[in-house]
Amino acid sequence: MTLLIDGKKISAAVVEQLAIDTKTFIAEFGVTPGLAVVLVGDDPASQVYVRNKVKQATAAGFHSTEHRLPADTGQEELNALVEQLNNDPSVHGILVQLPLPEQLNEPEIIRLIAAEKDVDGFHPLNVGALASGMAELIPCTPMGCMIMLEKTLGDLSGKHAVVVGRSNIVGKPMAALLLQANCTVTVVHSRSAEIEAICRQADILVAAVGRPEMIRGSWIKPGATVIDVGINAVEKDGKRRLVGDVAFGEASEVAGAISPVPGGVGPMTIACLMKNTLTAARQQVSA
Ligand code: NDP
């Protein structure tokens, strides 16, 4: 029987523990962890993500603020807001929702966010810390995937993990975390040859491609654990639906365990953002 890796359930447990840790933190230091979320423009998907993040932060007992800027915001204006948040002692975590509108320079913003407040884990200092196994602030989606994998499999040592996708947000940090957990890691991307055959060797398959249902059941080794990061909106039977990068129906006939979309990695990502915010607050009060 294939095990469904229930991201809603696992993330609820993470958030529950976090609410307890937050209470203890507030009692100990007299400081409420603060998360500032910045949204530029009116992309509907980003609006939903930001709303969920702010809601979850409040539920975790954080002080949370939302900063909405119009789609035509200039670089200087956004830089000024980030600098203001960098200097605000009540803000411990800053998240600028990506992607940004075209006129804005994303790398410049990522570098401008104070590394100790970078709860997305995208600042070059945090990326370097992750690569050398010293990270405190780890990108939220891969962190969520690791929690799901460890919950499902326990020790990951010696397993062959294949990561499909090499983005800075998911694929690369995912590979770094799996390596740190003593997996043998293969990363494939759009220029890789024989992706299908490589996927078929995976004990752990993480799909972060952004292509609806690209990974078929026949690409999966029987009994493998499959984590589907993809979130793709498609039209099916005249209705808009969300599907992953894995063909769920076929894959769940072969895999030993699989995460669904929705209800898999998505809720884990938000829970891990909250974990990072508390970590950031803890580091800042004890600095
Ligand atoms: P990117 O578009 O930044 O990266 C996609 C990666 O997939 C690239 O490395 C690309 O290769 C690779 N790729 C594209 N096409 C193919 C192909 N045909 N064969 C093999 N590799 C391919 O996406 P993200 O990493 O940001 O996101 C991936 C998916 O995860 C998206 O669906 C996104 O919506 C979702 N997502 C979900 C989150 C969640 O919370 N659940 C959070 C973040 C993302 P190359 O580098 O060569 O171009």
XYZ file of C-alpha atoms and ligand atoms in Angstrom:
335
model
C 0.000 0.000 0.000
C 1.330 3.400 -0.941
C 1.712 5.797 1.957
C 0.351 9.301 1.455
C 2.765 11.857 2.908
C 0.268 14.264 4.400
C 1.811 17.734 4.403
C -1.222 19.254 6.105
C -0.920 16.894 9.052
C 2.859 17.084 9.364
C 2.849 20.887 9.057
C 0.081 21.176 11.669
C 2.337 19.313 14.124
C 5.270 21.617 13.244
C 3.104 24.720 13.799
C 1.716 23.331 17.060
C 5.228 22.804 18.427
C 6.244 26.202 17.144
C 3.404 27.932 19.002
C 4.672 26.292 22.225
C 8.295 27.309 21.489
C 7.164 30.847 20.670
C 5.353 31.180 24.002
C 8.479 29.982 25.822
C 10.629 32.400 23.811
C 8.347 35.374 24.567
C 8.288 34.485 28.287
C 12.082 34.151 28.377
C 13.087 37.249 26.414
C 10.029 39.522 26.572
C 10.219 39.855 22.791
C 7.557 38.843 20.249
C 9.050 37.442 17.018
C 8.193 39.780 14.131
C 7.742 38.856 10.482
C 7.418 41.476 7.724
C 6.073 40.295 4.377
C 6.529 42.512 1.322
C 4.427 42.088 -1.803
C 5.008 44.163 -4.927
C 2.241 44.117 -7.522
C -0.972 42.135 -7.696
C -0.069 38.662 -8.964
C -3.019 36.541 -7.731
C -0.898 33.511 -6.700
C 1.511 35.746 -4.751
C -1.427 37.443 -3.019
C -2.691 34.053 -1.810
C 0.802 33.032 -0.596
C 1.280 36.319 1.267
C -2.165 36.163 2.882
C -1.455 32.602 4.077
C 1.945 33.548 5.439
C 0.595 36.489 7.425
C -2.306 34.366 8.740
C -0.004 31.572 9.824
C 2.432 34.000 11.471
C -0.375 35.445 13.557
C -1.526 31.928 14.489
C 2.000 31.078 15.639
C 1.913 34.051 18.030
C 4.158 36.357 15.982
C 3.804 40.037 15.327
C 3.282 40.233 11.598
C 3.080 43.105 9.119
C 2.191 43.135 5.445
C 3.647 45.760 3.105
C 1.932 46.058 -0.271
C 3.503 48.145 -2.988
C 2.085 48.885 -6.451
C 3.287 46.935 -9.514
C 5.175 49.967 -10.864
C 7.269 50.442 -7.715
C 10.840 51.539 -8.458
C 14.042 49.980 -7.143
C 14.852 52.894 -4.827
C 11.447 52.750 -3.170
C 11.699 48.995 -2.553
C 15.291 49.318 -1.347
C 14.186 52.023 1.103
C 11.460 49.776 2.528
C 13.879 46.842 2.938
C 16.405 49.104 4.665
C 13.711 50.436 6.978
C 12.754 46.841 7.903
C 16.440 45.896 8.317
C 16.724 48.691 10.906
C 13.465 47.942 12.712
C 14.208 45.959 15.910
C 10.618 44.663 16.103
C 11.116 42.863 12.757
C 13.180 39.666 12.987
C 12.275 38.170 9.629
C 11.822 39.831 6.235
C 10.258 38.077 3.296
C 10.006 39.778 -0.082
C 7.604 37.685 -2.144
C 9.188 36.554 -5.428
C 9.003 36.866 -8.363
C 9.263 40.668 -8.448
C 7.950 42.727 -11.358
C 10.398 42.985 -14.265
C 11.713 46.495 -13.572
C 13.073 45.375 -10.181
C 16.442 43.741 -9.645
C 15.815 40.567 -7.643
C 19.450 39.736 -6.763
C 19.926 43.294 -5.466
C 16.964 42.896 -3.106
C 18.081 39.440 -1.960
C 21.525 40.854 -1.095
C 20.042 43.930 0.594
C 17.955 42.012 3.153
C 20.032 41.688 6.338
C 21.341 38.089 6.331
C 20.153 37.515 9.915
C 16.596 38.544 8.909
C 16.587 36.555 5.660
C 13.915 33.988 6.579
C 13.791 32.740 2.975
C 17.456 31.698 3.244
C 18.318 33.195 -0.166
C 21.011 35.713 0.864
C 24.462 34.660 -0.441
C 25.764 34.413 3.151
C 22.995 31.965 4.059
C 23.472 30.034 0.801
C 27.184 29.707 1.629
C 26.375 28.615 5.179
C 24.067 25.930 3.798
C 26.714 24.670 1.385
C 29.185 24.329 4.260
C 26.696 22.688 6.619
C 26.518 25.691 8.987
C 23.158 27.176 8.057
C 20.658 28.501 10.588
C 18.207 29.926 8.023
C 17.460 27.233 5.448
C 15.211 27.792 2.395
C 11.690 26.912 3.522
C 10.538 24.538 0.761
C 13.551 22.191 0.889
C 13.450 22.302 4.700
C 9.819 21.214 4.539
C 10.700 18.391 2.128
C 13.419 17.162 4.507
C 10.982 17.082 7.440
C 8.558 15.041 5.313
C 11.307 12.645 4.211
C 12.671 12.122 7.713
C 9.182 11.621 9.095
C 8.531 8.981 6.398
C 11.887 7.212 6.198
C 13.808 8.057 9.382
C 17.526 7.950 8.616
C 18.220 8.840 4.973
C 21.870 7.659 4.968
C 23.002 5.807 1.859
C 19.813 6.388 -0.104
C 20.063 7.520 -3.705
C 18.190 10.819 -3.956
C 17.417 12.307 -7.350
C 16.385 15.964 -7.464
C 14.724 17.105 -10.672
C 15.353 20.858 -10.999
C 18.278 23.060 -9.969
C 16.723 26.394 -9.009
C 18.245 28.477 -6.214
C 14.930 28.298 -4.367
C 14.316 24.551 -4.416
C 16.618 22.236 -6.396
C 20.064 23.402 -5.254
C 19.308 23.794 -1.528
C 17.381 20.484 -1.624
C 20.459 18.728 -3.006
C 22.653 20.336 -0.320
C 20.334 19.153 2.476
C 20.107 15.618 1.105
C 23.892 15.446 0.844
C 24.156 16.655 4.427
C 21.779 13.833 5.392
C 24.270 11.366 3.820
C 22.293 10.581 0.683
C 23.968 9.931 -2.641
C 22.597 12.837 -4.630
C 21.991 13.287 -8.350
C 20.577 16.556 -9.695
C 18.988 16.600 -13.146
C 17.784 19.630 -15.109
C 16.643 20.716 -18.536
C 20.016 19.912 -20.151
C 20.407 16.484 -18.544
C 20.416 13.335 -20.675
C 18.431 10.221 -19.775
C 16.417 11.856 -17.007
C 13.886 9.069 -17.031
C 16.495 6.351 -16.473
C 18.143 8.385 -13.702
C 14.807 8.940 -11.950
C 14.180 5.201 -12.082
C 17.285 4.661 -9.910
C 16.018 6.938 -7.139
C 15.132 5.706 -3.665
C 14.041 9.301 -3.044
C 12.719 11.377 -5.927
C 12.138 15.108 -5.441
C 10.399 16.835 -8.346
C 10.813 20.626 -8.576
C 10.418 21.351 -12.255
C 7.267 23.413 -12.773
C 5.968 21.130 -15.555
C 2.530 19.593 -14.899
C 2.698 15.821 -14.358
C 6.008 15.468 -16.221
C 7.164 12.566 -14.076
C 5.243 9.468 -15.048
C 4.618 6.298 -13.077
C 7.069 4.420 -15.311
C 9.906 6.781 -14.188
C 9.594 5.631 -10.580
C 11.397 2.747 -8.938
C 8.910 0.475 -7.149
C 8.759 1.422 -3.477
C 10.517 4.797 -3.904
C 9.580 7.836 -1.831
C 8.355 10.692 -4.026
C 8.144 14.339 -2.960
C 6.287 16.537 -5.421
C 7.196 20.225 -5.051
C 5.483 21.389 -8.245
C 2.434 23.630 -8.155
C 0.928 23.996 -11.615
C -2.475 25.429 -12.452
C -4.119 23.488 -15.297
C -7.549 23.350 -16.912
C -9.178 19.943 -16.498
C -12.746 19.205 -17.542
C -13.339 22.952 -17.863
C -12.176 23.595 -14.294
C -8.967 25.164 -12.984
C -7.037 22.668 -10.873
C -3.653 22.479 -9.195
C -1.420 19.552 -10.123
C 2.153 18.677 -9.258
C 5.154 17.788 -11.397
C 4.364 14.104 -10.856
C 1.470 12.217 -12.479
C -0.019 11.393 -9.085
C -2.422 8.590 -10.068
C 0.190 6.537 -11.958
C 2.987 7.321 -9.525
C 1.017 6.249 -6.475
C 0.605 2.788 -8.000
C 4.400 2.342 -7.982
C 5.815 4.517 -5.189
C 6.155 3.371 -1.589
C 5.200 6.850 -0.366
C 4.170 10.030 -2.162
C 3.212 13.600 -1.280
C 0.071 14.995 -2.939
C -0.538 18.370 -4.592
C -2.201 20.261 -3.024
C -1.761 19.283 0.631
C 1.865 18.176 0.409
C 4.892 20.449 0.258
C 2.852 23.705 0.146
C 1.764 23.765 3.824
C 5.233 22.569 4.895
C 6.827 25.597 3.215
C 4.763 28.030 5.267
C 5.370 26.106 8.500
C 9.129 26.259 7.831
C 8.945 29.998 7.229
C 7.579 30.270 10.758
C 10.389 28.060 12.069
C 12.934 30.341 10.403
C 11.283 33.444 11.883
C 11.603 32.065 15.404
C 15.208 30.996 14.698
C 15.995 34.498 13.405
C 14.397 36.134 16.460
C 16.342 33.831 18.793
C 19.623 34.655 17.061
C 18.934 38.385 17.159
C 18.001 38.560 20.833
C 21.031 36.527 21.830
C 23.473 38.416 19.538
P 12.292 27.116 -11.688
O 11.545 27.385 -12.933
O 13.127 28.191 -11.082
O 13.241 25.859 -11.926
C 12.791 24.725 -12.622
C 13.919 23.749 -12.756
O 13.439 22.633 -13.477
C 15.129 24.301 -13.517
O 16.306 23.893 -12.886
C 14.980 23.679 -14.900
O 16.215 23.381 -15.529
C 14.303 22.362 -14.582
N 13.540 21.889 -15.717
C 12.629 22.569 -16.470
N 12.149 21.781 -17.447
C 12.744 20.590 -17.328
C 12.662 19.377 -18.032
N 11.853 19.233 -19.075
N 13.443 18.352 -17.625
C 14.259 18.492 -16.556
N 14.379 19.609 -15.842
C 13.632 20.650 -16.223
O 11.216 26.581 -10.648
P 11.256 26.461 -9.042
O 12.362 25.601 -8.608
O 11.114 27.806 -8.439
O 9.864 25.721 -8.801
C 9.615 24.430 -9.316
C 8.176 24.065 -9.058
O 7.942 24.056 -7.660
C 7.157 25.052 -9.625
O 6.009 24.328 -10.014
C 6.822 25.947 -8.444
O 5.538 26.516 -8.547
C 6.888 24.953 -7.321
N 7.192 25.535 -6.024
C 6.447 25.104 -4.974
C 6.688 25.569 -3.702
C 5.868 25.025 -2.594
O 5.804 25.630 -1.543
N 5.249 23.860 -2.746
C 7.709 26.581 -3.440
C 8.526 26.901 -4.595
C 8.240 26.397 -5.842
P 17.264 24.527 -15.981
O 17.914 25.012 -14.731
O 18.185 23.800 -16.883
O 16.440 25.589 -16.658
